[in-house]
Amino acid sequence: MCGISGIISNANIAKKLLDSIQNLEYRGYDSCGMAILNSHGPIIRKNIGHVADVAEKELFLSMNGNTGIAHTRWATHGGVTPVNAHPHANCDGSIAVVHNGIISNYVKLREMLTKKRHTFLSETDSEVIPHLIEEYRKGGMPLESAFVAALKDIEGSYAVAMVAYEKPWKIFCGKHESPLIIGLGKNENYIGSDFNAFIEFTKEAVVMDDGEYAIVSNEGYAVKKIVNGAPVLKKVMHVEWDAEMSKKGGFPHYMLKEIYEQPETVKKALSISDASIQMLAQNVVSAERTYLTGVGTTFYAAQLGQYYFASEAGINVPAVSSDEFLENSAMAKGDFVLAVSQSGETYDTLRVLREAKNRKIRTAAIVNVIGSTMARLVDDVVMQGSGPEICVISTKAALAQVIILIRTALEAGVITGKLRVSEKKQKIKQLEALPQQISDFLNEHSGFVHNLAERQAHHHNWLFLGRGKYYPIALEAALKVKEVAYLHAEGMPAGFLKHGTIALIDDNLRSLVFIPSEKEEALYKMTMSAVEEINARGGKVIGIHSSKTFAKSKLLADQLLLPPAPPLVMPLMALVASQLFSYFLATTLDRNVDKPRALAKSVTVA
Ligand code: G6P
């Protein structure tokens, strides 16, 4: 995915346009560029690298003008090169375009345009857009019609913005399956892939829907339908997030800041109305089958949800990774699909929900980003209210999602009769104690976690093992370490180890084991078998556990002692500890914590 933005103002926009793509950088950051109109037409400057570096190299701040668009890229078609960076222009340089998404028929369009003597400079799919518009203009079409005609020609997904020499006081934009939002300011207006593009400048926004295009000036905007040009009346939204929430606030990285925000995010997730949770629970219980889905971290959140539905409500609610969902699950009418997504824009998860809609299956989603495609697509949405998560690595949003799923499982437990109301209340109390426990842990134990990471960061191969609810925690913890520390970490059920992977155990492989408290006797004993098996083969175990007596055990080569907590919330403490561990591994290894290589915050492509 990529980030696009645009500003039109009666003042010079260079600085604000740069800020806007800087705030979108988590959507992709291999290259970037800006196009600002001056009296000769759009001036395009772009290059590879992070926004701050390119801005310096290409002197973004020396640009000058009132109308402009910008882009920060996560490459899909064409390598990371200066020419593949956006904006792209037409042959005579009078039109500049930025695009987020994938144009599936670009090869055919490019061939057609090449025959008509258009010259392409890049390998991107996006470059066909300015040339298509130019082609329609040559045929005598007015600019607006030419823009719309080009949108009609392209297949796939897009959010597109254009500026052109002949209409210096307008930004044209349109969307299909990639997000696009208009921000409304005073004597200036904005467009962006999400609110972060203009959150510093305004809180008033209009969310565009698929099949719409807009013409934005510094004084207003008009939204119309691509299919027939009919005007669309849009609701103006007030965005609760404020610019401060998107800043680092004294923390060296967003990742650390967001880990430390978790007591607040848990409180927010606990303050979601009972009615919303009951609605989800009712849907889960009354459906023929319920599927949980998400991908990456949100799949692991969903998987953890599956364990809680089993333990708290006694029902089987499979979690299926959304990238594989349609191929391995036979959802049918009467089923219920509950998706989990921080961004609400992830292609794989949207694909499942769109297909569910086609099959007339009820859908709901737990989503963080207000106005996102998923939030608007599903029958029921629960907004998790975690605030902006800027680090590409998801931490606070994932924990909030798990809290919401646990609340839903508890509610479902009451409906199925597995839990008495009093038991549910007691468990909710345990959840309510979590923010303080996390806060204490972060304040008192982060030094230990830091030291542990420093001692262990030179090991390049890891197994992360857990049983029961600690299995999805192990998977998520391993994903974090891969994403942010670039170390090989394989998450696995501790019971699965003996069925093959145990052959890898030697002095070089580190095994991080999530050990439940002795109170969960069966789980504890089974996890300990794995610890013994590893030791018996000369392997080294790093334990994450909460037992003071066990802390002296010779079976552990190193350890992280968690404060005690009830079994319901202990896996969540382990999750927070593992987030912090991956953070400190990454800082010890001098990784780019907030923008790890090759990743993007939400992946809006197949
Ligand atoms: C990308 C991100 C992951 C994230 C996944 C799902 O792959 O790099 O960190 O877990 O998308 O994103 P979502 O926004 O749907 O939660």
Coordinates of C-alpha atoms and ligand atoms in Angstrom, one line a residue:
M1 CA 0.0 0.0 0.0
C2 CA 1.0 3.6 -0.3
G3 CA 0.0 6.9 1.2
I4 CA -1.4 9.7 -0.9
S5 CA -2.2 13.3 0.0
G6 CA -3.0 16.6 -1.5
I7 CA -3.5 20.2 -0.4
I8 CA -5.0 23.3 -2.0
S9 CA -4.7 26.6 -0.2
N10 CA -4.5 30.3 -0.6
A11 CA -1.0 30.1 1.0
N12 CA 2.1 28.2 0.0
I13 CA 1.6 24.5 0.8
A14 CA 5.1 23.0 0.5
K15 CA 5.7 22.5 4.3
K16 CA 2.2 21.2 5.0
L17 CA 2.3 18.8 2.0
L18 CA 5.6 17.5 3.3
D19 CA 4.2 17.1 6.8
S20 CA 1.2 15.2 5.4
I21 CA 3.3 12.5 3.7
Q22 CA 5.5 12.3 6.7
N23 CA 2.4 11.5 8.7
L24 CA 1.4 8.8 6.2
E25 CA 4.9 7.3 6.0
Y26 CA 3.9 4.2 7.9
R27 CA 1.7 3.2 4.9
G28 CA 4.9 2.7 2.9
Y29 CA 8.3 4.2 2.9
D30 CA 10.6 3.0 0.1
S31 CA 10.3 6.2 -1.9
C32 CA 8.2 9.4 -2.1
G33 CA 7.5 12.5 -4.1
M34 CA 5.6 15.7 -4.4
A35 CA 4.1 17.7 -7.3
I36 CA 3.3 21.3 -6.8
L37 CA 1.7 23.5 -9.4
N38 CA 3.4 26.7 -10.4
S39 CA 2.7 29.0 -13.4
H40 CA 4.5 26.5 -15.8
G41 CA 2.6 23.4 -14.6
P42 CA 3.3 20.7 -12.0
I43 CA 6.9 20.6 -10.7
I44 CA 7.6 17.0 -9.7
R45 CA 10.4 16.1 -7.2
K46 CA 10.8 12.5 -6.1
N47 CA 13.4 9.9 -5.1
I48 CA 14.0 6.7 -3.1
G49 CA 14.4 6.7 0.6
H50 CA 12.5 7.8 3.7
V51 CA 10.5 11.0 3.4
A52 CA 12.9 13.1 5.6
D53 CA 15.9 12.1 3.5
V54 CA 14.2 12.6 0.1
A55 CA 12.8 16.0 1.4
E56 CA 16.3 17.1 2.1
K57 CA 17.9 15.7 -1.1
E58 CA 15.1 17.0 -3.4
L59 CA 14.7 20.3 -1.5
F60 CA 10.9 19.8 -1.0
L61 CA 10.8 22.9 1.2
S62 CA 12.1 25.1 -1.5
M63 CA 9.0 24.3 -3.6
N64 CA 6.3 26.9 -3.8
G65 CA 2.7 26.9 -4.8
N66 CA -0.9 26.6 -3.7
T67 CA -2.0 23.3 -5.2
G68 CA -0.1 20.0 -4.8
I69 CA -0.2 16.2 -4.3
A70 CA 2.2 13.9 -2.7
H71 CA 2.9 10.2 -2.3
T72 CA 4.8 7.8 -0.1
R73 CA 5.3 4.4 -1.7
W74 CA 5.3 0.7 -0.8
A75 CA 6.4 -0.9 -4.1
T76 CA 4.2 -3.4 -5.9
H77 CA 4.7 -2.9 -9.6
G78 CA 8.3 -2.0 -10.5
G79 CA 11.3 -1.9 -8.2
V80 CA 12.3 0.8 -5.8
T81 CA 13.8 3.4 -8.1
P82 CA 13.5 7.2 -8.5
V83 CA 11.5 6.9 -11.7
N84 CA 9.1 4.4 -10.2
A85 CA 8.4 6.8 -7.3
H86 CA 5.2 8.9 -7.6
P87 CA 3.9 11.4 -8.8
H88 CA 3.9 10.3 -12.5
A89 CA 3.3 12.7 -15.4
N90 CA 1.9 12.5 -18.9
C91 CA 4.1 13.1 -22.0
D92 CA 4.0 16.9 -21.9
G93 CA 4.3 17.1 -18.2
S94 CA 1.1 19.1 -17.8
I95 CA -0.6 16.5 -15.6
A96 CA 0.7 14.8 -12.4
V97 CA -0.9 11.9 -10.7
V98 CA -0.5 9.9 -7.5
H99 CA -2.0 6.4 -7.0
N100 CA -2.5 3.9 -4.3
G101 CA -3.7 0.4 -5.2
I102 CA -3.1 -2.0 -8.1
I103 CA -4.3 -1.5 -11.7
S104 CA -4.9 -5.1 -12.9
N105 CA -5.3 -4.2 -16.6
Y106 CA -2.4 -1.9 -16.8
V107 CA -0.4 -4.0 -19.3
K108 CA -3.2 -3.8 -21.9
L109 CA -3.7 -0.1 -21.3
R110 CA 0.1 0.6 -21.5
E111 CA 0.3 -1.3 -24.8
M112 CA -2.7 0.6 -26.2
L113 CA -1.1 3.9 -25.1
T114 CA 2.3 3.0 -26.4
K115 CA 0.8 2.4 -29.8
K116 CA -0.6 5.9 -29.6
R117 CA 2.9 7.2 -29.1
H118 CA 2.8 7.8 -25.3
T119 CA 6.3 7.4 -23.7
F120 CA 6.5 5.6 -20.4
L121 CA 9.3 6.3 -18.0
S122 CA 8.6 3.9 -15.2
E123 CA 7.7 0.3 -14.7
T124 CA 4.6 1.1 -12.6
D125 CA 1.0 0.3 -13.3
S126 CA 0.1 3.8 -12.1
E127 CA 1.8 5.7 -14.9
V128 CA -1.0 4.7 -17.3
I129 CA -3.3 7.1 -15.6
P130 CA -1.8 10.5 -16.6
H131 CA -1.3 9.1 -20.1
L132 CA -4.9 7.9 -20.3
I133 CA -6.2 11.3 -19.2
E134 CA -3.9 13.0 -21.8
E135 CA -5.2 10.7 -24.5
Y136 CA -8.8 11.7 -23.7
R137 CA -7.8 15.4 -23.6
K138 CA -6.3 15.1 -27.0
G139 CA -9.7 13.8 -28.3
G140 CA -11.2 17.1 -27.1
M141 CA -12.7 16.0 -23.8
P142 CA -12.7 18.6 -21.0
L143 CA -10.3 17.8 -18.1
E144 CA -12.9 16.6 -15.6
S145 CA -14.5 14.2 -18.2
A146 CA -11.1 13.0 -19.2
F147 CA -10.2 12.2 -15.6
V148 CA -13.4 10.3 -15.1
A149 CA -13.0 8.4 -18.4
A150 CA -9.6 7.3 -17.3
L151 CA -11.0 6.1 -14.0
K152 CA -13.6 4.1 -15.9
D153 CA -10.9 2.4 -18.0
I154 CA -8.8 1.2 -15.1
E155 CA -9.6 -2.1 -13.3
G156 CA -8.4 -3.1 -9.9
S157 CA -8.1 -0.9 -6.9
Y158 CA -7.3 2.7 -6.7
A159 CA -7.2 6.0 -4.9
V160 CA -6.0 8.5 -7.4
A161 CA -5.3 12.2 -7.2
M162 CA -4.4 14.6 -10.0
V163 CA -3.3 18.1 -10.5
A164 CA -3.1 19.8 -13.9
Y165 CA -1.6 22.9 -15.5
E166 CA -4.9 23.9 -17.0
K167 CA -6.9 23.9 -13.7
P168 CA -4.4 25.3 -11.2
W169 CA -7.1 25.7 -8.5
K170 CA -8.3 22.2 -8.4
I171 CA -7.4 18.7 -7.2
F172 CA -9.2 15.9 -8.9
C173 CA -9.4 12.6 -7.0
G174 CA -11.3 9.3 -7.1
K175 CA -11.5 6.0 -5.5
H176 CA -12.3 2.3 -5.8
E177 CA -11.4 -0.2 -3.1
S178 CA -8.5 2.0 -1.7
P179 CA -9.2 4.6 0.9
L180 CA -9.6 8.3 0.3
I181 CA -10.7 11.1 2.6
I182 CA -11.2 14.8 2.1
G183 CA -10.2 17.2 4.9
L184 CA -12.0 20.5 5.3
G185 CA -10.0 23.5 6.5
K186 CA -10.3 27.3 6.3
N187 CA -9.4 28.6 2.9
E188 CA -7.7 25.3 2.3
N189 CA -8.7 21.7 1.9
Y190 CA -6.9 18.4 1.9
I191 CA -7.1 14.9 0.6
G192 CA -5.4 11.9 2.1
S193 CA -5.4 8.1 2.3
D194 CA -6.4 8.5 6.0
F195 CA -6.9 11.1 8.6
N196 CA -3.2 11.2 9.6
A197 CA -2.6 13.1 6.3
F198 CA -4.3 16.2 7.7
I199 CA -5.0 15.5 11.4
E200 CA -2.6 18.4 12.3
F201 CA -4.7 20.8 10.2
T202 CA -8.4 19.9 10.6
K203 CA -10.7 17.5 12.3
E204 CA -13.6 17.9 9.8
A205 CA -13.5 15.2 7.1
V206 CA -15.6 13.6 4.4
V207 CA -15.0 9.9 3.7
M208 CA -15.3 9.0 0.0
D209 CA -17.0 5.8 -1.1
D210 CA -16.1 3.4 -3.9
G211 CA -17.2 4.7 -7.3
E212 CA -17.0 8.4 -6.3
Y213 CA -14.7 11.1 -7.5
A214 CA -14.3 14.7 -6.1
I215 CA -13.1 18.0 -7.3
V216 CA -11.5 19.9 -4.4
S217 CA -10.7 23.6 -4.4
N218 CA -9.4 25.8 -1.5
E219 CA -13.0 27.0 -1.0
G220 CA -15.0 23.8 -1.2
Y221 CA -15.4 20.3 -2.7
A222 CA -17.9 18.5 -4.9
V223 CA -18.3 14.7 -4.8
K224 CA -19.9 12.9 -7.8
K225 CA -20.5 9.4 -9.0
I226 CA -17.9 8.1 -11.5
V227 CA -20.6 6.1 -13.3
N228 CA -22.8 9.1 -14.3
G229 CA -21.5 12.3 -12.7
A230 CA -24.5 12.6 -10.4
P231 CA -23.7 14.8 -7.4
V232 CA -23.4 13.0 -4.0
L233 CA -24.3 14.7 -0.7
K234 CA -21.7 13.7 1.9
K235 CA -21.8 13.7 5.6
V236 CA -19.1 15.7 7.3
M237 CA -17.4 13.7 10.1
H238 CA -15.7 15.1 13.1
V239 CA -12.6 13.1 13.9
E240 CA -11.9 12.6 17.6
W241 CA -8.2 11.8 17.2
D242 CA -6.0 14.8 17.8
A243 CA -2.6 15.7 16.4
E244 CA -0.9 15.2 19.8
M245 CA -2.0 11.5 19.8
S246 CA 0.0 11.0 16.6
K247 CA 3.2 12.4 18.1
K248 CA 5.9 10.6 19.9
G249 CA 5.5 12.5 23.2
G250 CA 9.0 12.0 24.5
F251 CA 9.4 8.4 23.6
P252 CA 12.2 7.4 21.3
H253 CA 9.9 5.4 19.1
Y254 CA 6.2 5.1 18.4
M255 CA 6.4 1.4 19.2
L256 CA 7.5 2.1 22.7
K257 CA 5.0 4.9 23.1
E258 CA 2.2 2.6 21.9
I259 CA 3.3 -0.2 24.2
Y260 CA 3.1 2.3 27.1
E261 CA -0.3 3.5 26.0
Q262 CA -1.8 0.0 26.5
P263 CA -3.3 0.6 30.0
E264 CA -5.3 3.4 28.3
T265 CA -6.3 1.3 25.3
V266 CA -7.4 -1.5 27.5
K267 CA -9.6 1.0 29.5
K268 CA -11.0 2.2 26.2
A269 CA -11.8 -1.3 25.1
L270 CA -13.5 -2.0 28.4
S271 CA -15.6 1.2 28.1
I272 CA -17.2 0.0 24.8
S273 CA -20.9 -0.2 25.5
D274 CA -22.3 -3.6 26.8
A275 CA -24.9 -3.3 24.1
S276 CA -22.2 -3.5 21.3
I277 CA -20.6 -6.5 23.0
Q278 CA -23.9 -8.2 23.5
M279 CA -24.8 -7.7 19.9
L280 CA -21.6 -9.4 18.8
A281 CA -22.1 -12.2 21.3
Q282 CA -25.7 -12.8 20.2
N283 CA -24.6 -13.0 16.6
V284 CA -21.8 -15.5 17.5
V285 CA -24.2 -17.7 19.5
S286 CA -27.1 -17.7 17.2
A287 CA -25.2 -18.2 13.9
E288 CA -25.0 -21.7 12.4
R289 CA -21.2 -21.2 12.4
T290 CA -19.1 -18.3 13.4
Y291 CA -15.7 -17.6 11.9
L292 CA -13.2 -15.2 13.3
T293 CA -10.8 -13.7 10.8
G294 CA -7.9 -11.3 10.4
V295 CA -4.3 -11.6 9.1
G296 CA -0.9 -11.1 10.5
T297 CA -1.2 -9.8 14.1
T298 CA -5.0 -9.6 13.9
F299 CA -5.2 -13.2 12.9
Y300 CA -3.3 -14.1 16.1
A301 CA -5.7 -11.8 18.0
A302 CA -8.6 -13.7 16.4
Q303 CA -6.9 -17.0 17.3
L304 CA -6.6 -16.0 20.9
G305 CA -10.3 -15.2 20.7
Q306 CA -11.0 -18.7 19.6
Y307 CA -9.4 -20.1 22.8
Y308 CA -11.4 -17.7 24.9
F309 CA -14.7 -18.6 23.2
A310 CA -13.8 -22.3 23.9
S311 CA -12.9 -21.7 27.6
E312 CA -15.5 -19.1 28.5
A313 CA -18.5 -19.9 26.4
G314 CA -17.9 -23.5 25.5
I315 CA -18.3 -22.9 21.8
N316 CA -16.1 -23.6 18.8
V317 CA -15.5 -20.4 16.9
P318 CA -12.7 -21.1 14.5
A319 CA -10.2 -18.4 13.6
V320 CA -9.1 -18.5 10.0
S321 CA -6.4 -16.4 8.5
S322 CA -8.1 -14.1 6.0
D323 CA -5.5 -14.7 3.2
E324 CA -6.5 -18.4 3.2
F325 CA -10.2 -18.0 4.2
L326 CA -12.0 -18.4 1.0
E327 CA -10.0 -21.3 -0.1
N328 CA -10.4 -23.4 3.1
S329 CA -13.7 -22.4 4.7
A330 CA -17.2 -23.1 3.3
M331 CA -19.2 -20.2 4.7
A332 CA -22.8 -20.3 3.9
K333 CA -26.0 -18.5 4.7
G334 CA -26.8 -18.5 8.4
D335 CA -23.1 -18.2 9.3
F336 CA -21.5 -15.1 10.9
V337 CA -18.1 -13.7 10.1
L338 CA -16.4 -11.5 12.7
A339 CA -13.3 -9.8 11.3
V340 CA -10.5 -8.1 13.2
S341 CA -8.4 -5.3 11.7
Q342 CA -6.5 -2.4 13.0
S343 CA -6.6 -0.4 9.7
G344 CA -9.9 -1.6 8.4
E345 CA -8.2 -1.6 4.9
T346 CA -6.4 -4.9 4.7
Y347 CA -7.1 -6.5 1.3
D348 CA -7.2 -10.1 2.4
T349 CA -9.7 -9.4 5.2
L350 CA -11.8 -7.2 3.0
R351 CA -11.9 -10.0 0.4
V352 CA -13.5 -12.3 2.9
L353 CA -16.0 -9.8 4.0
R354 CA -17.0 -8.8 0.5
E355 CA -17.5 -12.5 -0.4
A356 CA -19.5 -13.0 2.8
K357 CA -21.7 -10.1 1.7
N358 CA -22.2 -11.7 -1.8
R359 CA -23.3 -14.8 0.0
K360 CA -25.7 -12.8 2.2
I361 CA -23.8 -13.8 5.3
R362 CA -23.9 -11.5 8.4
T363 CA -20.7 -9.7 9.0
A364 CA -19.2 -7.6 11.8
A365 CA -15.7 -6.2 12.4
I366 CA -13.6 -4.9 15.3
V367 CA -11.7 -2.0 13.7
N368 CA -9.6 0.9 14.9
V369 CA -9.6 3.3 12.0
I370 CA -12.7 5.5 11.9
G371 CA -14.3 5.7 8.4
S372 CA -12.2 2.8 7.1
T373 CA -13.6 0.6 4.3
M374 CA -14.2 -2.3 6.6
A375 CA -16.0 -0.2 9.2
R376 CA -18.4 0.9 6.5
L377 CA -18.7 -2.5 4.8
V378 CA -19.9 -4.7 7.6
D379 CA -23.3 -5.1 9.1
D380 CA -22.1 -4.2 12.6
V381 CA -18.9 -2.5 13.6
V382 CA -17.3 -2.2 17.0
M383 CA -14.8 0.7 17.0
Q384 CA -12.0 -0.2 19.3
G385 CA -11.0 3.4 20.1
S386 CA -7.3 2.7 20.5
G387 CA -6.3 6.0 18.9
P388 CA -3.8 6.3 16.0
E389 CA -1.2 3.5 15.9
I390 CA 1.7 4.9 14.0
C391 CA 4.3 2.2 14.4
V392 CA 4.0 -0.3 11.6
I393 CA 4.2 -3.0 14.2
S394 CA 0.8 -3.4 15.9
T395 CA 0.8 -3.5 19.7
K396 CA -1.9 -1.5 21.5
A397 CA -4.5 -2.1 18.8
A398 CA -3.9 -5.9 19.0
L399 CA -4.3 -6.0 22.8
A400 CA -7.5 -3.9 22.6
Q401 CA -8.9 -6.4 20.0
V402 CA -8.2 -9.3 22.3
I403 CA -10.0 -7.5 25.2
I404 CA -13.0 -7.0 23.0
L405 CA -13.0 -10.6 22.0
I406 CA -12.7 -11.8 25.6
R407 CA -15.6 -9.5 26.6
T408 CA -17.6 -11.0 23.8
A409 CA -16.7 -14.6 24.8
L410 CA -17.7 -13.8 28.4
E411 CA -21.1 -12.5 27.2
A412 CA -21.5 -15.5 24.9
G413 CA -20.7 -17.7 27.9
V414 CA -23.7 -16.2 29.8
I415 CA -25.9 -16.8 26.8
T416 CA -24.8 -20.4 26.4
G417 CA -25.1 -21.0 30.1
K418 CA -21.4 -21.9 30.5
L419 CA -21.0 -18.8 32.8
R420 CA -23.2 -17.5 35.6
V421 CA -23.7 -13.7 35.5
S422 CA -21.7 -13.5 38.8
E423 CA -18.8 -15.4 37.2
K424 CA -18.8 -13.1 34.2
K425 CA -18.7 -10.1 36.6
Q426 CA -15.8 -11.5 38.4
K427 CA -13.9 -12.0 35.2
I428 CA -14.7 -8.5 34.0
K429 CA -13.2 -7.3 37.3
Q430 CA -10.0 -9.2 36.4
L431 CA -10.0 -7.4 33.1
E432 CA -10.5 -4.1 34.8
A433 CA -7.5 -4.7 37.0
L434 CA -5.3 -5.2 33.9
P435 CA -4.5 -1.6 33.1
Q436 CA -2.9 -1.1 36.5
Q437 CA -1.0 -4.4 36.2
I438 CA 0.3 -3.5 32.8
S439 CA 1.3 -0.1 34.0
D440 CA 3.2 -1.6 37.0
F441 CA 4.8 -4.1 34.8
L442 CA 6.0 -1.5 32.3
N443 CA 7.3 0.8 35.0
E444 CA 9.0 -1.8 37.2
H445 CA 10.1 -4.5 34.8
S446 CA 11.0 -2.8 31.5
G447 CA 14.7 -2.6 32.7
F448 CA 14.7 -6.5 33.2
V449 CA 13.2 -7.0 29.7
H450 CA 15.8 -4.6 28.3
N451 CA 18.7 -6.5 29.9
L452 CA 17.3 -9.8 28.8
A453 CA 17.1 -8.6 25.2
E454 CA 20.6 -7.3 25.3
R455 CA 21.9 -10.6 26.6
Q456 CA 20.1 -12.6 24.0
A457 CA 20.0 -10.4 20.9
H458 CA 23.1 -12.1 19.3
H459 CA 21.1 -15.4 18.9
H460 CA 19.7 -15.6 15.4
N461 CA 17.5 -18.6 15.6
W462 CA 14.5 -18.9 17.9
L463 CA 11.6 -21.2 18.7
F464 CA 8.7 -19.5 20.5
L465 CA 6.6 -22.1 22.3
G466 CA 3.4 -22.0 24.2
R467 CA 0.3 -24.2 24.9
G468 CA -3.3 -23.3 25.1
K469 CA -3.8 -19.5 25.0
Y470 CA 0.0 -19.1 25.1
Y471 CA 0.2 -20.7 21.7
P472 CA -1.3 -17.7 19.8
I473 CA 0.8 -15.5 22.1
A474 CA 3.9 -17.4 21.0
L475 CA 2.9 -17.0 17.4
E476 CA 2.4 -13.3 17.8
A477 CA 5.6 -12.8 19.8
A478 CA 7.6 -14.6 17.1
L479 CA 6.0 -12.4 14.4
K480 CA 7.0 -9.3 16.3
V481 CA 10.6 -10.5 16.5
K482 CA 10.7 -11.3 12.8
E483 CA 9.0 -8.0 11.9
V484 CA 11.0 -5.6 14.0
A485 CA 14.3 -7.4 14.9
Y486 CA 14.7 -9.4 11.7
L487 CA 15.6 -12.5 13.6
H488 CA 14.3 -15.9 12.7
A489 CA 11.7 -16.9 15.2
E490 CA 9.3 -19.7 14.7
G491 CA 6.1 -19.8 16.8
M492 CA 4.8 -23.3 17.6
P493 CA 2.6 -25.1 20.0
A494 CA 4.9 -26.5 22.7
G495 CA 3.2 -29.9 22.3
F496 CA 4.1 -29.9 18.6
L497 CA 7.8 -29.6 19.2
K498 CA 8.3 -33.3 19.9
H499 CA 6.7 -34.2 16.6
G500 CA 9.6 -33.1 14.4
T501 CA 11.1 -29.7 15.2
I502 CA 12.9 -31.1 18.2
A503 CA 15.5 -32.4 15.8
L504 CA 16.7 -28.8 15.5
I505 CA 17.5 -28.4 19.2
D506 CA 21.1 -27.7 19.9
D507 CA 23.2 -25.2 21.8
N508 CA 22.7 -22.5 19.1
L509 CA 18.9 -22.5 19.0
R510 CA 17.2 -20.5 21.7
S511 CA 13.7 -21.6 22.8
L512 CA 11.5 -19.0 24.4
V513 CA 8.8 -20.8 26.3
F514 CA 5.6 -19.2 27.7
I515 CA 5.1 -21.1 30.9
P516 CA 1.7 -20.8 32.6
S517 CA 1.4 -20.6 36.3
E518 CA 1.2 -23.8 38.4
K519 CA -2.5 -22.9 39.1
E520 CA -3.2 -24.0 35.5
E521 CA -1.9 -27.4 36.5
A522 CA -2.5 -29.5 33.3
L523 CA -1.3 -26.7 31.0
Y524 CA 1.7 -26.1 33.2
K525 CA 2.7 -29.7 33.3
M526 CA 2.4 -30.1 29.5
T527 CA 4.4 -27.0 28.9
M528 CA 7.1 -28.2 31.3
S529 CA 7.4 -31.5 29.3
A530 CA 8.6 -29.4 26.4
V531 CA 11.1 -27.5 28.7
E532 CA 12.5 -30.8 29.9
E533 CA 12.7 -32.2 26.4
I534 CA 14.7 -29.2 25.2
N535 CA 17.1 -29.3 28.1
A536 CA 17.6 -33.1 27.6
R537 CA 18.9 -32.3 24.1
G538 CA 21.3 -29.6 25.2
G539 CA 19.0 -26.8 24.2
K540 CA 18.7 -23.5 26.1
V541 CA 15.3 -22.3 27.4
I542 CA 14.4 -18.7 28.1
G543 CA 11.2 -18.8 30.2
I544 CA 8.5 -16.2 30.5
H545 CA 6.6 -17.1 33.6
S546 CA 5.3 -15.8 36.9
S547 CA 6.5 -18.3 39.5
K548 CA 9.0 -17.1 42.1
T549 CA 9.9 -20.7 43.1
F550 CA 10.4 -21.8 39.5
A551 CA 12.7 -18.8 38.9
K552 CA 15.5 -20.8 40.6
S553 CA 15.0 -23.7 38.3
K554 CA 18.1 -25.1 36.5
L555 CA 15.9 -25.7 33.5
L556 CA 16.0 -22.1 32.5
A557 CA 19.1 -20.6 30.9
D558 CA 17.5 -17.1 31.2
Q559 CA 14.1 -15.8 32.1
L560 CA 11.6 -13.1 32.4
L561 CA 9.5 -13.0 35.6
L562 CA 6.0 -11.6 35.2
P563 CA 4.0 -10.4 38.2
P564 CA 1.2 -12.9 39.2
A565 CA -2.2 -12.5 37.5
P566 CA -5.3 -14.7 37.2
P567 CA -5.2 -17.2 34.3
L568 CA -7.8 -15.2 32.3
V569 CA -5.4 -12.2 32.0
M570 CA -2.0 -13.9 32.4
P571 CA -1.6 -14.5 28.6
L572 CA -2.2 -10.8 28.1
M573 CA 0.6 -9.9 30.5
A574 CA 2.8 -12.3 28.5
L575 CA 1.8 -10.6 25.3
V576 CA 2.9 -7.2 26.6
A577 CA 6.1 -8.6 27.9
S578 CA 6.9 -10.1 24.5
Q579 CA 6.1 -6.8 22.7
L580 CA 8.7 -5.1 25.0
F581 CA 11.2 -7.9 24.4
S582 CA 10.9 -7.6 20.6
Y583 CA 11.2 -3.8 21.0
F584 CA 14.5 -4.1 22.9
L585 CA 15.9 -6.8 20.7
A586 CA 15.3 -4.4 17.8
T587 CA 16.9 -1.4 19.5
T588 CA 19.9 -3.5 20.6
L589 CA 20.3 -4.6 17.0
D590 CA 19.9 -1.0 15.8
R591 CA 16.9 -1.8 13.7
N592 CA 14.5 0.7 12.2
V593 CA 11.8 0.2 14.8
D594 CA 8.9 2.2 13.6
K595 CA 9.4 1.5 9.9
P596 CA 11.0 -2.0 9.6
R597 CA 12.3 -3.0 6.2
A598 CA 9.8 -4.3 3.6
L599 CA 6.7 -3.8 5.7
A600 CA 3.7 -1.6 5.5
K601 CA 1.1 -0.8 8.1
S602 CA -1.8 -2.2 6.2
V603 CA -1.5 -4.2 3.1
T604 CA -4.2 -3.3 0.7
V605 CA -3.1 -5.6 -2.1
A606 CA -3.5 -9.3 -2.8
Ligands
G6P1 C1 0.2 -5.9 7.7 C2 0.9 -5.3 8.9 C3 0.7 -6.2 10.1 C4 -0.8 -6.3 10.4 C5 -1.5 -6.9 9.2 C6 -3.1 -6.8 9.4 O1 0.7 -7.1 7.3 O2 2.3 -5.2 8.6 O3 1.3 -5.6 11.2 O4 -1.0 -7.2 11.5 O5 -1.2 -6.1 8.0 O6 -3.5 -5.5 9.4 P1 -4.8 -5.0 9.9 O7 -4.8 -3.5 9.7 O8 -5.9 -5.6 9.1 O9 -5.0 -5.3 11.4

